[in-house]
PDB file of C-alpha atoms and ligand atoms in Angstrom:
ATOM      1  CA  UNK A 117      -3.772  -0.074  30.099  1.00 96.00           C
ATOM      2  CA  UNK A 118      -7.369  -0.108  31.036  1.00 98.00           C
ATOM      3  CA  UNK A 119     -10.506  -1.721  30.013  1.00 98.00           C
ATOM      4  CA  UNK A 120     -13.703  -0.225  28.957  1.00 98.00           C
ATOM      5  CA  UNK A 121     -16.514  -1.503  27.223  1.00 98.00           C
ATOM      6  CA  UNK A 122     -15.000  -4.684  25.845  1.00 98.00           C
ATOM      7  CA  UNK A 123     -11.696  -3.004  24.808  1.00 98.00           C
ATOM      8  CA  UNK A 124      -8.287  -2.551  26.502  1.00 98.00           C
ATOM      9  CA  UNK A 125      -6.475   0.865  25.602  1.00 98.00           C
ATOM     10  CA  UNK A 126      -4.662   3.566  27.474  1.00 98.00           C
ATOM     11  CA  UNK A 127      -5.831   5.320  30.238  1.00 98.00           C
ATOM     12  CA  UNK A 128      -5.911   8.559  28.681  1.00 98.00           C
ATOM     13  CA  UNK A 129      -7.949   7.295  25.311  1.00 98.00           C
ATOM     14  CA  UNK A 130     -10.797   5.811  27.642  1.00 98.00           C
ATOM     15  CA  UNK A 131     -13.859   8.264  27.895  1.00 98.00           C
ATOM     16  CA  UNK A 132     -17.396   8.141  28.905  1.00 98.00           C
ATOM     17  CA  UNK A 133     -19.789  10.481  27.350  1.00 98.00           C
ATOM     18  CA  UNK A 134     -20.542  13.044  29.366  1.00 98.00           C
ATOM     19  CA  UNK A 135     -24.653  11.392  30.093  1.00 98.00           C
ATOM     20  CA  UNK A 136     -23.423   8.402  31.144  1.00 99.00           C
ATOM     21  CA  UNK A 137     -25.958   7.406  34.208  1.00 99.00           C
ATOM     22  CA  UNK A 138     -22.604   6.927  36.466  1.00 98.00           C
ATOM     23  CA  UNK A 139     -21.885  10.632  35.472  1.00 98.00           C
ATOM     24  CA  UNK A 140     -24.974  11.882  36.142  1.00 98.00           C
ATOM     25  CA  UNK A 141     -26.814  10.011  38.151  1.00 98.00           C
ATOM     26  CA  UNK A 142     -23.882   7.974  40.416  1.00 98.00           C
ATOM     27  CA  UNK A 143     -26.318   5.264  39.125  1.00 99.00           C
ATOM     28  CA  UNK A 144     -23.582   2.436  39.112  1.00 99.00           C
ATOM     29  CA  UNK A 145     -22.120  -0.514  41.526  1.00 99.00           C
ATOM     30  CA  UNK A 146     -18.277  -1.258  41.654  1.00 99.00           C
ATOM     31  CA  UNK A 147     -15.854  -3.163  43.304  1.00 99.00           C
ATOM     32  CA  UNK A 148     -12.047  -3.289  44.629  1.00 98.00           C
ATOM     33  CA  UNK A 149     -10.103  -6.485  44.175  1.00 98.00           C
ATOM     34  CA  UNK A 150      -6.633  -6.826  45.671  1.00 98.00           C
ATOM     35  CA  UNK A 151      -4.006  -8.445  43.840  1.00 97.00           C
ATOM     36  CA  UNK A 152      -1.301  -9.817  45.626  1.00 96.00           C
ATOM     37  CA  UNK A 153       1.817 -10.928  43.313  1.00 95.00           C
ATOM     38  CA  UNK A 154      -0.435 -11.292  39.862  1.00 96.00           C
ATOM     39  CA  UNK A 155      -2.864 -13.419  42.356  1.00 96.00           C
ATOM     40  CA  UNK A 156      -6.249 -11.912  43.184  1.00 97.00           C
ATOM     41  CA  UNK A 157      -7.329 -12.109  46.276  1.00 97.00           C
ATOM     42  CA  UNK A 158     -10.634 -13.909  47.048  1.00 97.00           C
ATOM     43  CA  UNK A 159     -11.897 -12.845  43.640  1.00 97.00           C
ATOM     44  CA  UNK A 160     -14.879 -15.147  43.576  1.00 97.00           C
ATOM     45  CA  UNK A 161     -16.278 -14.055  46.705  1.00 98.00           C
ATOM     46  CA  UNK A 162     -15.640 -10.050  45.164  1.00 98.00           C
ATOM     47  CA  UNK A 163     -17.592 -11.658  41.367  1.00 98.00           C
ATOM     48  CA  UNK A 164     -20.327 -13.186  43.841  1.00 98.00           C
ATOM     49  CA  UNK A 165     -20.718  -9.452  45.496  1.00 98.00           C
ATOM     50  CA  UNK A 166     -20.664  -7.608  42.508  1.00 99.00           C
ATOM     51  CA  UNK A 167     -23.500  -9.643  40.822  1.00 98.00           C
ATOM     52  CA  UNK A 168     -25.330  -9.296  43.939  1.00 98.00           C
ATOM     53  CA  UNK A 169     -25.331  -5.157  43.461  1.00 98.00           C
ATOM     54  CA  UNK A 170     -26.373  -5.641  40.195  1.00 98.00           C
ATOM     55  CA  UNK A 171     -29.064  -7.631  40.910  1.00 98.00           C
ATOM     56  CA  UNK A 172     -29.912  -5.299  44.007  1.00 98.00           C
ATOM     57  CA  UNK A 173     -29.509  -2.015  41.738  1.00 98.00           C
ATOM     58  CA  UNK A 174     -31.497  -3.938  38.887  1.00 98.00           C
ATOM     59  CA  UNK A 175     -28.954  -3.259  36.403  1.00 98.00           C
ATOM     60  CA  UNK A 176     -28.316  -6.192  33.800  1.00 98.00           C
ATOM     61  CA  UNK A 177     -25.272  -8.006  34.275  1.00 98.00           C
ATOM     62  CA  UNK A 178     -22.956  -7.539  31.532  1.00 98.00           C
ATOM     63  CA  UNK A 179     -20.570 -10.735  31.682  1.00 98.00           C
ATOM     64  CA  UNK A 180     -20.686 -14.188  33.296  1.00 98.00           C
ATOM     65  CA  UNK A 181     -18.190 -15.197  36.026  1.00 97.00           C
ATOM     66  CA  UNK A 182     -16.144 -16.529  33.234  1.00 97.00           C
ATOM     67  CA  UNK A 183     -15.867 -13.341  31.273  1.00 98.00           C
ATOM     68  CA  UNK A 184     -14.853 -11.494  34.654  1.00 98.00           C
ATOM     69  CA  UNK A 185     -12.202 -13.486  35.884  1.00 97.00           C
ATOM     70  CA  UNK A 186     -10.776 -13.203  32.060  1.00 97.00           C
ATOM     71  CA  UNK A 187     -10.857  -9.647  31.850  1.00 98.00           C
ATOM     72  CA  UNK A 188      -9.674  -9.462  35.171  1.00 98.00           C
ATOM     73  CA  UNK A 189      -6.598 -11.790  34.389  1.00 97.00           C
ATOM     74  CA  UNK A 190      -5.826 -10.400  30.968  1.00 97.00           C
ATOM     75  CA  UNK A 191      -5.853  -6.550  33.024  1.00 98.00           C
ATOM     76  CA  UNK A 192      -3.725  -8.172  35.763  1.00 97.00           C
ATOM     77  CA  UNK A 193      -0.837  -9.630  33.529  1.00 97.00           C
ATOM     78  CA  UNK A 194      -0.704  -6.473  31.427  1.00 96.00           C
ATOM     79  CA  UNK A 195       0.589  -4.192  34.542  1.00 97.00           C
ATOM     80  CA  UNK A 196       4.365  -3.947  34.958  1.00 97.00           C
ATOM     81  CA  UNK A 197       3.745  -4.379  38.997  1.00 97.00           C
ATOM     82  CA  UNK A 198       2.780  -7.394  40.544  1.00 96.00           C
ATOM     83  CA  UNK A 199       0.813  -6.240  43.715  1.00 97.00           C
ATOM     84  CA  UNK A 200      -2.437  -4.069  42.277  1.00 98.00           C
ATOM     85  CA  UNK A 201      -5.988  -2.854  43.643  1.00 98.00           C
ATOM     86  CA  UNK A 202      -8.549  -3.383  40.302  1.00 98.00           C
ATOM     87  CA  UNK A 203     -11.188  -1.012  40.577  1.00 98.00           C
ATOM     88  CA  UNK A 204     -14.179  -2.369  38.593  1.00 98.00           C
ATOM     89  CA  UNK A 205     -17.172  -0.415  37.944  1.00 98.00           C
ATOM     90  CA  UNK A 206     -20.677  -1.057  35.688  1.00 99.00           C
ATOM     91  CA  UNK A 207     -23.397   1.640  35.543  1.00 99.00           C
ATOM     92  CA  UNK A 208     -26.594   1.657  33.715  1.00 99.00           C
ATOM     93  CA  UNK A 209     -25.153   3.559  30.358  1.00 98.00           C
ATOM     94  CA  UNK A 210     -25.694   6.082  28.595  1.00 98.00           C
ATOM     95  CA  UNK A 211     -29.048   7.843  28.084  1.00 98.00           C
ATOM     96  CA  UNK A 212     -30.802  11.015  28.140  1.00 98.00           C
ATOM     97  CA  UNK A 213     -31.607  12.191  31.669  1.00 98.00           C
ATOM     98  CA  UNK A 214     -34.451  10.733  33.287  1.00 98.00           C
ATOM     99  CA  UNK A 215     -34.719   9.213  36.715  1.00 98.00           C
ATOM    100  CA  UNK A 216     -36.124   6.263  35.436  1.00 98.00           C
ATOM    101  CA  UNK A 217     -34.422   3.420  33.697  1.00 98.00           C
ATOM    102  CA  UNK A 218     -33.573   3.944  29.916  1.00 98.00           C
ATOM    103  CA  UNK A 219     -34.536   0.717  27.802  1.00 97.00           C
ATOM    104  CA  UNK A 220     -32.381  -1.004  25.172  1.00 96.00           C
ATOM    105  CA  UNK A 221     -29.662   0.640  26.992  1.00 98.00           C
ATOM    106  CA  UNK A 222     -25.986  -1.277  27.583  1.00 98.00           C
ATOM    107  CA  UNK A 223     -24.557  -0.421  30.763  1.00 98.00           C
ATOM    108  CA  UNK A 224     -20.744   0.748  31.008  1.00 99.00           C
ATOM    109  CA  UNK A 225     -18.119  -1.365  31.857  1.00 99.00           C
ATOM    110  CA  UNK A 226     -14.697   0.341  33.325  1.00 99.00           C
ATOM    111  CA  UNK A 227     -11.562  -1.633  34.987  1.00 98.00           C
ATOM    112  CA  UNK A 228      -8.399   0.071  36.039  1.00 98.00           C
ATOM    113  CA  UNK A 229      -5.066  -1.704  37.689  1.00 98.00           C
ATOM    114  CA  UNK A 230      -3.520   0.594  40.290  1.00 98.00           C
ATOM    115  CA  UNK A 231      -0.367  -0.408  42.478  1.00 98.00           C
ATOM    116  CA  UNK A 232      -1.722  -1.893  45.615  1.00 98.00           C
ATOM    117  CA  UNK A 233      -1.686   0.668  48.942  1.00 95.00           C
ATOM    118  CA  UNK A 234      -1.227  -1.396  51.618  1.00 95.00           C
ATOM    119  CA  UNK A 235      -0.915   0.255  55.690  1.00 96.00           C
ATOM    120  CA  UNK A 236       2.936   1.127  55.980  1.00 96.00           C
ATOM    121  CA  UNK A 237       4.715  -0.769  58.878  1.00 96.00           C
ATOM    122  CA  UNK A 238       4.696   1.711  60.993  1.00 97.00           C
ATOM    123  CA  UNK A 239       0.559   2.350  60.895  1.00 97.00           C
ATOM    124  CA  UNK A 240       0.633  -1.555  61.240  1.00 98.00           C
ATOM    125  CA  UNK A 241       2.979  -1.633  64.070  1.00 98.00           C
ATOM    126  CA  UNK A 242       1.879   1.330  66.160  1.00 98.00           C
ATOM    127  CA  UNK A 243      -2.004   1.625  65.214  1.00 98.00           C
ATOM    128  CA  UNK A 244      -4.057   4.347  63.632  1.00 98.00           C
ATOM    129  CA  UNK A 245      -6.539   7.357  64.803  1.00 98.00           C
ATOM    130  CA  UNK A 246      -9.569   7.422  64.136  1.00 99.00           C
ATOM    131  CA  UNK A 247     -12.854   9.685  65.114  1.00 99.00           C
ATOM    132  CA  UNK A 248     -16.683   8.751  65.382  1.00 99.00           C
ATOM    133  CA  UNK A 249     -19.793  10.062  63.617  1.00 99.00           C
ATOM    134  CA  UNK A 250     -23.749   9.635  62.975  1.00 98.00           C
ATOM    135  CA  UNK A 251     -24.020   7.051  60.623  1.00 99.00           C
ATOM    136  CA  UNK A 252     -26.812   9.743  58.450  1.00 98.00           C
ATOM    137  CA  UNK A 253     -26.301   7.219  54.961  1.00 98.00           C
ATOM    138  CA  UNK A 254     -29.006   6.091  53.239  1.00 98.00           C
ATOM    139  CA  UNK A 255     -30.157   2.596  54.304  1.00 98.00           C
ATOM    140  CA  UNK A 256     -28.720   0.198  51.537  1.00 98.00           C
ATOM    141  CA  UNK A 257     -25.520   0.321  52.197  1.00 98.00           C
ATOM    142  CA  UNK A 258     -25.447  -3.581  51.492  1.00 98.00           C
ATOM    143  CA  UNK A 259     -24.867  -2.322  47.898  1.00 98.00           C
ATOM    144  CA  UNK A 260     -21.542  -1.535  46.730  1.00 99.00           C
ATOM    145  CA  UNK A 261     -22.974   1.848  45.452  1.00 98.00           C
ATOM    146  CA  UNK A 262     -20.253   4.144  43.190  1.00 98.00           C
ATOM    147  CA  UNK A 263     -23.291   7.121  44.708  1.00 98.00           C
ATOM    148  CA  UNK A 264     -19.911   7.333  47.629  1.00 98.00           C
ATOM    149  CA  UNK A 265     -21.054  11.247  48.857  1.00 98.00           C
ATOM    150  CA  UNK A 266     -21.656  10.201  52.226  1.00 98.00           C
ATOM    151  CA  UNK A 267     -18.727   8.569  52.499  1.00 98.00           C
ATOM    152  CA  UNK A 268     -16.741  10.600  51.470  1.00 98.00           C
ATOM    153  CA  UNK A 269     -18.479  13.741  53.549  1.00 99.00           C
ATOM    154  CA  UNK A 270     -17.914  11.324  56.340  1.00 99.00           C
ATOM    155  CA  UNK A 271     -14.098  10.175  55.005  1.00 98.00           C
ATOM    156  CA  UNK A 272     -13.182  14.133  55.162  1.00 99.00           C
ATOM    157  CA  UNK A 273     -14.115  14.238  59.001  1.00 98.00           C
ATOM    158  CA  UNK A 274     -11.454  11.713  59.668  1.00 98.00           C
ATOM    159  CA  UNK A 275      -9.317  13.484  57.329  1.00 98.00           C
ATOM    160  CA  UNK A 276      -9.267  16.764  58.721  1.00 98.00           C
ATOM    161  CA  UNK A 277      -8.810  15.262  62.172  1.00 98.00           C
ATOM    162  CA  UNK A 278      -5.515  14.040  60.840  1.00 98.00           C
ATOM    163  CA  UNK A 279      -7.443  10.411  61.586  1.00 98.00           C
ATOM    164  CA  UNK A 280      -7.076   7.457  59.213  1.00 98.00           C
ATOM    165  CA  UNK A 281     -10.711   6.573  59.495  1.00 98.00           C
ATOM    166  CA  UNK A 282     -14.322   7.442  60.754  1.00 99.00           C
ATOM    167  CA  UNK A 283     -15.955   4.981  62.835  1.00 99.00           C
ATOM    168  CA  UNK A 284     -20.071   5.409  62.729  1.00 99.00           C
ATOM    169  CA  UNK A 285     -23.222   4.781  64.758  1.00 99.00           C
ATOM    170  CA  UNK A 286     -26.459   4.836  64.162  1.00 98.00           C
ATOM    171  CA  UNK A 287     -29.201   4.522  67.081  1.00 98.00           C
ATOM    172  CA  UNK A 288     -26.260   4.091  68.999  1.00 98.00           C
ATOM    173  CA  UNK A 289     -25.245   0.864  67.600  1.00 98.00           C
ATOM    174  CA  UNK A 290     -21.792   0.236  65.298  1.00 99.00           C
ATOM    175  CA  UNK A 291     -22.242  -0.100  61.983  1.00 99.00           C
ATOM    176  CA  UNK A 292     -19.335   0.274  59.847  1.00 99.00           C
ATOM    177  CA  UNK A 293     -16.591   2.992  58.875  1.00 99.00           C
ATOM    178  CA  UNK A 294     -16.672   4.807  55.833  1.00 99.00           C
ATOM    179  CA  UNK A 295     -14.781   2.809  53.799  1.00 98.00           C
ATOM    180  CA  UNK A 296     -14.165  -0.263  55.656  1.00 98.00           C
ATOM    181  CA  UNK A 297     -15.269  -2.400  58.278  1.00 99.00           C
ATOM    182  CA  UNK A 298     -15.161  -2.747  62.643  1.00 99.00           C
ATOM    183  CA  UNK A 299     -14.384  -4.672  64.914  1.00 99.00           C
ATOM    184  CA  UNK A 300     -14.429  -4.555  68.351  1.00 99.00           C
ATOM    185  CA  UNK A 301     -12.969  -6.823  71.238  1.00 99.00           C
ATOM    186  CA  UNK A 302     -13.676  -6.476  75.141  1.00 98.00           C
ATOM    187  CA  UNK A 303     -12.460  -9.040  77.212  1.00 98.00           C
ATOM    188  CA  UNK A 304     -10.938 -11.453  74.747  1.00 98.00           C
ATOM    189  CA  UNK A 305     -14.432 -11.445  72.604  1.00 98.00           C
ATOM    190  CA  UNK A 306     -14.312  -9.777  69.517  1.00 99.00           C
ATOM    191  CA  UNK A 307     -17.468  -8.555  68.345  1.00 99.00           C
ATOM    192  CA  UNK A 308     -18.722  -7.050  64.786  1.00 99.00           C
ATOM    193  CA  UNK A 309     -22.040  -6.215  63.676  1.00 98.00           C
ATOM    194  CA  UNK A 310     -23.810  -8.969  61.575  1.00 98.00           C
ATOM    195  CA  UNK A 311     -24.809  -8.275  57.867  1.00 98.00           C
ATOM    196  CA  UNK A 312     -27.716  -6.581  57.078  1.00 98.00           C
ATOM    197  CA  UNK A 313     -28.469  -3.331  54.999  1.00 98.00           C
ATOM    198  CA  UNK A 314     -26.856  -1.297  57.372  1.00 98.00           C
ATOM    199  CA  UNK A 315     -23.424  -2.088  55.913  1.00 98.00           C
ATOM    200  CA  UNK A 316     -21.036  -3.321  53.039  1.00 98.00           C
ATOM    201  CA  UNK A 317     -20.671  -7.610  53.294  1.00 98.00           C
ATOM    202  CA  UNK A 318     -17.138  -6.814  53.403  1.00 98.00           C
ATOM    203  CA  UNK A 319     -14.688  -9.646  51.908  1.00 98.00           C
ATOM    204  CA  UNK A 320     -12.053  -9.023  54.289  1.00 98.00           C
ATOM    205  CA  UNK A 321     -14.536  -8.678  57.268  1.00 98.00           C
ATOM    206  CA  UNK A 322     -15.666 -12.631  56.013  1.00 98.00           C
ATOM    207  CA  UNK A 323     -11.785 -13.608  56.108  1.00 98.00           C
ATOM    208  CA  UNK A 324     -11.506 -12.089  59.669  1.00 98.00           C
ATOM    209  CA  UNK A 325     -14.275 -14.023  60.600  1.00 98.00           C
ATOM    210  CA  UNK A 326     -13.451 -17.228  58.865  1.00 98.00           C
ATOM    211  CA  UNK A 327      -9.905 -16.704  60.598  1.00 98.00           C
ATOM    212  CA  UNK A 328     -11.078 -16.720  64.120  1.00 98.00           C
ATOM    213  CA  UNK A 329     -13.739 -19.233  63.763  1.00 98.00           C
ATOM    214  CA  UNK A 330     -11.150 -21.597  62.453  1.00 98.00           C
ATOM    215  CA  UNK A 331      -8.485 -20.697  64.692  1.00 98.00           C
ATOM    216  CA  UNK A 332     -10.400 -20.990  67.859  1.00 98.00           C
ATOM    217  CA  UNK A 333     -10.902 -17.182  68.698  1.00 98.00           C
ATOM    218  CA  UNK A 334     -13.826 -16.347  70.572  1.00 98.00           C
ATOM    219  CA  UNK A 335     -16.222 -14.390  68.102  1.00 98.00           C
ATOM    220  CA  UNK A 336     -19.568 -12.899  68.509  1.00 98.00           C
ATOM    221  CA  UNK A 337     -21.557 -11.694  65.402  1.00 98.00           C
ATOM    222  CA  UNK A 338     -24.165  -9.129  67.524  1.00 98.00           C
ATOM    223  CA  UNK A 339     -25.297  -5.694  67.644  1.00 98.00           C
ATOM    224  CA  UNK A 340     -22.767  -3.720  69.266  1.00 99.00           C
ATOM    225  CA  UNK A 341     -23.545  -0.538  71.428  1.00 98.00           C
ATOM    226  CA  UNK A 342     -21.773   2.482  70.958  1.00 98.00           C
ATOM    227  CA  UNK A 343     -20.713   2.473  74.610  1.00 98.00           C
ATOM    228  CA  UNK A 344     -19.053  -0.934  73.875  1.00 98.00           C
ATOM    229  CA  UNK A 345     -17.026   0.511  71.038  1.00 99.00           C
ATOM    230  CA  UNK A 346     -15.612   3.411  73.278  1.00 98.00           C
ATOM    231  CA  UNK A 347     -15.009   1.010  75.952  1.00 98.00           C
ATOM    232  CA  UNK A 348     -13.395  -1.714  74.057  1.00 98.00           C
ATOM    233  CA  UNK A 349      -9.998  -3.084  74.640  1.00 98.00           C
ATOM    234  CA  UNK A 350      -9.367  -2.809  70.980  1.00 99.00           C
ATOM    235  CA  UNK A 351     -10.780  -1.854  68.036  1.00 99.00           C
ATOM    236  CA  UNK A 352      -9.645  -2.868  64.475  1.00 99.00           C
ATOM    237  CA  UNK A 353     -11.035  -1.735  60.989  1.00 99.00           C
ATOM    238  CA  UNK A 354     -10.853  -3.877  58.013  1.00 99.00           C
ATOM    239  CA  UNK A 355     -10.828  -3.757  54.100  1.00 98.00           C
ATOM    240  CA  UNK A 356      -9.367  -4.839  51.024  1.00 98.00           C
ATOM    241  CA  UNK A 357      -6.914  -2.058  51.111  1.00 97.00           C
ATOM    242  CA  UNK A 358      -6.050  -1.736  54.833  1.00 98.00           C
ATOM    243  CA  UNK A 359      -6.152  -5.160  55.698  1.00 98.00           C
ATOM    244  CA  UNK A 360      -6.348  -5.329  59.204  1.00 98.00           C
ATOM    245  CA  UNK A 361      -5.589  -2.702  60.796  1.00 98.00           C
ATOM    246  CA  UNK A 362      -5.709  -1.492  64.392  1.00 99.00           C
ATOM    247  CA  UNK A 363      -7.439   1.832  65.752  1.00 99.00           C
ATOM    248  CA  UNK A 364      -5.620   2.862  68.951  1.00 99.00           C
ATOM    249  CA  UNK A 365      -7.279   6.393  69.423  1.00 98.00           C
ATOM    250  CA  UNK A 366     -10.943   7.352  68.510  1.00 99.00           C
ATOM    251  CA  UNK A 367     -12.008  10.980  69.423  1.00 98.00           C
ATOM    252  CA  UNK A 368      -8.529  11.988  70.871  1.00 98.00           C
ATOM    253  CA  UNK A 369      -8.750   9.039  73.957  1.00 98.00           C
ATOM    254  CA  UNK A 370      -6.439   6.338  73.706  1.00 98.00           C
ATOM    255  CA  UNK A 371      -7.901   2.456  72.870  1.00 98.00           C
ATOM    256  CA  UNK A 372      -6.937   0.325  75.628  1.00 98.00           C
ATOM    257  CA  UNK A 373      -3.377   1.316  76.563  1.00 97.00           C
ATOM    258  CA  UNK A 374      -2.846   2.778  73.605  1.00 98.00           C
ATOM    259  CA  UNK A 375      -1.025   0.294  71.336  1.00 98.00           C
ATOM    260  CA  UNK A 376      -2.541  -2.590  68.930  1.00 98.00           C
ATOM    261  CA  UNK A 377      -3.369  -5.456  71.325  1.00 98.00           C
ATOM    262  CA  UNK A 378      -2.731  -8.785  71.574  1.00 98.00           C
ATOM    263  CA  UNK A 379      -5.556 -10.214  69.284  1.00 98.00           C
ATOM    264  CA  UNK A 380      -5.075  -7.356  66.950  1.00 98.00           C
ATOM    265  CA  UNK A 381      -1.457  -9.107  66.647  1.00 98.00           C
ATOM    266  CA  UNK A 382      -2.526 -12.859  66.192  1.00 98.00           C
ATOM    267  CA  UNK A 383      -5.441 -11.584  63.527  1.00 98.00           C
ATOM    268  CA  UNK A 384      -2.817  -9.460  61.809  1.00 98.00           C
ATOM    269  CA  UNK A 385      -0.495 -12.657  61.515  1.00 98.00           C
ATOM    270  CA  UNK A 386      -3.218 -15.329  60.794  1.00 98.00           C
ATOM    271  CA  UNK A 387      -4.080 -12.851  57.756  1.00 98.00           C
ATOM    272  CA  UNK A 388      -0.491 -12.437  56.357  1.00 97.00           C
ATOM    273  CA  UNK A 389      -0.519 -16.710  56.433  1.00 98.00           C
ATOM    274  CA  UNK A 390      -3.740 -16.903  54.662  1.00 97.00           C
ATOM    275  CA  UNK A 391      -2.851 -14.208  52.165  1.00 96.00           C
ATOM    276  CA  UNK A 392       0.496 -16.185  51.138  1.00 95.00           C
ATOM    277  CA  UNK A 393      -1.082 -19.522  51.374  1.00 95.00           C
ATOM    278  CA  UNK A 394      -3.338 -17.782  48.264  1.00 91.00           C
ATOM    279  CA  UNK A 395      -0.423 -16.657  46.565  1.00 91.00           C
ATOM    280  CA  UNK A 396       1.261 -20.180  46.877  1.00 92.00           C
ATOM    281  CA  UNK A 397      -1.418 -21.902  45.482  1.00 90.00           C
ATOM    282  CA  UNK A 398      -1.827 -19.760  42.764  1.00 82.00           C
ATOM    283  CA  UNK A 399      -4.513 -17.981  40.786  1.00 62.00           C
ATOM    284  CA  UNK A 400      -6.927 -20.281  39.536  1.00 59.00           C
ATOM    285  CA  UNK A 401      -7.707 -22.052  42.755  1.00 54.00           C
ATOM    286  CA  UNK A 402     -10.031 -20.897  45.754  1.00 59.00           C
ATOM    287  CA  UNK A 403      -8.753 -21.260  49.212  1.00 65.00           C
ATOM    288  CA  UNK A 404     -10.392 -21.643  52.599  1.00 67.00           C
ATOM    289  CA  UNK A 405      -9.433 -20.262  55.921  1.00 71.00           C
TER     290      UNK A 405
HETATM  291  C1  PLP B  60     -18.308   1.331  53.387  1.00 66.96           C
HETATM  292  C2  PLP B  60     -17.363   0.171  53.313  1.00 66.96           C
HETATM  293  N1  PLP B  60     -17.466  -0.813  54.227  1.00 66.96           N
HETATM  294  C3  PLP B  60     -16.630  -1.862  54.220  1.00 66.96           C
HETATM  295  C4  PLP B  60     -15.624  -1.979  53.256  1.00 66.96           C
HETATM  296  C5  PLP B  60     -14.698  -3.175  53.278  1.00 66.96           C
HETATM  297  O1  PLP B  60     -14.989  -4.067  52.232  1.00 66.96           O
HETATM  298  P1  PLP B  60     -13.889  -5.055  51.642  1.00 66.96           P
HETATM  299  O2  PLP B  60     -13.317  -5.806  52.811  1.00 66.96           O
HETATM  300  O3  PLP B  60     -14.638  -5.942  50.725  1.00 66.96           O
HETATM  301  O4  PLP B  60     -12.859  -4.214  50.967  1.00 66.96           O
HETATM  302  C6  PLP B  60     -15.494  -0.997  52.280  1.00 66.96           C
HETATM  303  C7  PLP B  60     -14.465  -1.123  51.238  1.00 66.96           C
HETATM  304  O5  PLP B  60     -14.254  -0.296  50.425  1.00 66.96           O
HETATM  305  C8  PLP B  60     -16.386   0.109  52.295  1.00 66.96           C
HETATM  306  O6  PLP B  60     -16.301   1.083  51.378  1.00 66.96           O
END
């Protein structure tokens, strides 16, 4: 069961006509929600960034926060597995093909439930590959754009390489992967970029950060040089679907010695605490780090 445009119904009864602005356009903002045991995970904080693109993208809001967490809920409880990614997209609707906006137009509302694809152990345990690139996006990537074709031209380098993930630069400074985000650490310091356009406010790169902070681990929100990233003692990417997860090779040389290091391990462990300390206390209530 999915829902679109007010209505839940089967996957394969729920189409978009074929001028849909997401369609033609990629003129639409979505978002990724995971959902661990029926509870979603920091789902405010994913509402909060998902009015925030619409606002940014100027497209009208369709529901309050109410009607979001409802649908949301209702969606959840009708899957027959309890751990689930919910895509949720909105674009601008349906109208004839012009760059600029249509008027009186109601944008498109679509929400699919997916089993949750969590890291197996053994990525967890012995790390993941990943390679570099020229960060050549465009320069809002603060917006949870569904326009993903640099991404995902930047995803397939990765993917070729056999790699799980493509770590970029631009004017030789980190800013993100392309489709999560980095962190570095050198020295016992772990360092990630701040938030600006340059990259997506991720939700799992604010529980990271909310983690250390309130577990006393030495964090510095900074510009980070590309030398620093290929000289780091560790490097981890992060994102709803990967977690935390650490990068023990980029461009073919090894990451330190070569295995997921020490903070990599106390991060990784902090974040399985705080994810069943949401699950314990349910679905309706909002938990700190
Ligand atoms: C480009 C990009 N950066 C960062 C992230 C991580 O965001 P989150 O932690 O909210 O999943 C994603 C997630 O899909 C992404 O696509």
């Amino acid at each position: 069961m999915v829902f679109l445009n007010g209505r839940f119904l089967p996957i394969e009864e729920a189409s978009v006509p074929v001028l849909d602005r997401g369609f033609i356009f990629g003129d639409g903002v979505y978002e990724l929600v995971p959902v661990y045991s029926l509870v979603p995970f920091r789902l405010d904080e994913h509402l909060a960034r998902l009015e925030r693109s619409l606002a940014e993208a100027r497209i009208r809001n369709p529901h309050s926060r109410t009607q979001w967490r409802d649908i949301i809920y209702r969606l959840v409880d009708g899957q027959p597995f309890e751990d689930q990614g919910v895509y949720f997209q909105v674009t601008r609707g349906v109208a004839k093909r012009d760059h600029s906006f249509p008027k009186g137009v109601e944008p498109t509302v679509f929400m699919m439930a997916n089993p949750l694809v969590t890291p197996p152990r053994e990525l967890v345990e012995n790390g993941a590959a990943a390679v570099t690139a020229q960060d050549n996006r465009w320069l809002r990537c603060d917006i949870k754009s569904i326009s993903l074709i640099g991404n995902c031209l930047l995803r397939q380098l990765s993917a070729e390489a056999g790699a799980a993930e493509t770590i970029l630069f631009r004017d030789g400074r980190l800013t993100e992967a392309s489709a999560s985000n980095v962190f570095a650490v050198k020295r016992g310091m772990i360092l990630t970029p701040p938030k600006n356009n340059l990259i997506l406010p991720g939700i799992t790169y604010d529980v990271v950060t909310e983690l250390a902070q309130a577990n006393g681990l030495p964090l510095e929100l900074r510009d980070v040089a590309e030398q620093e990233v290929r000289a780091a003692d560790e490097i981890w990417v992060t994102s709803s679907s990967k977690e935390v997860l650490a990068i023990v090779s980029l461009d073919g040389r090894q990451v330190g010695d070569g295995r997921p290091g020490p903070l990599f391990a106390r991060m990784y462990q902090l974040y399985q605490e705080f994810k069943q300390k949401v699950m314990r206390a349910g679905k309706r209530e909002a938990v700190s780090a």
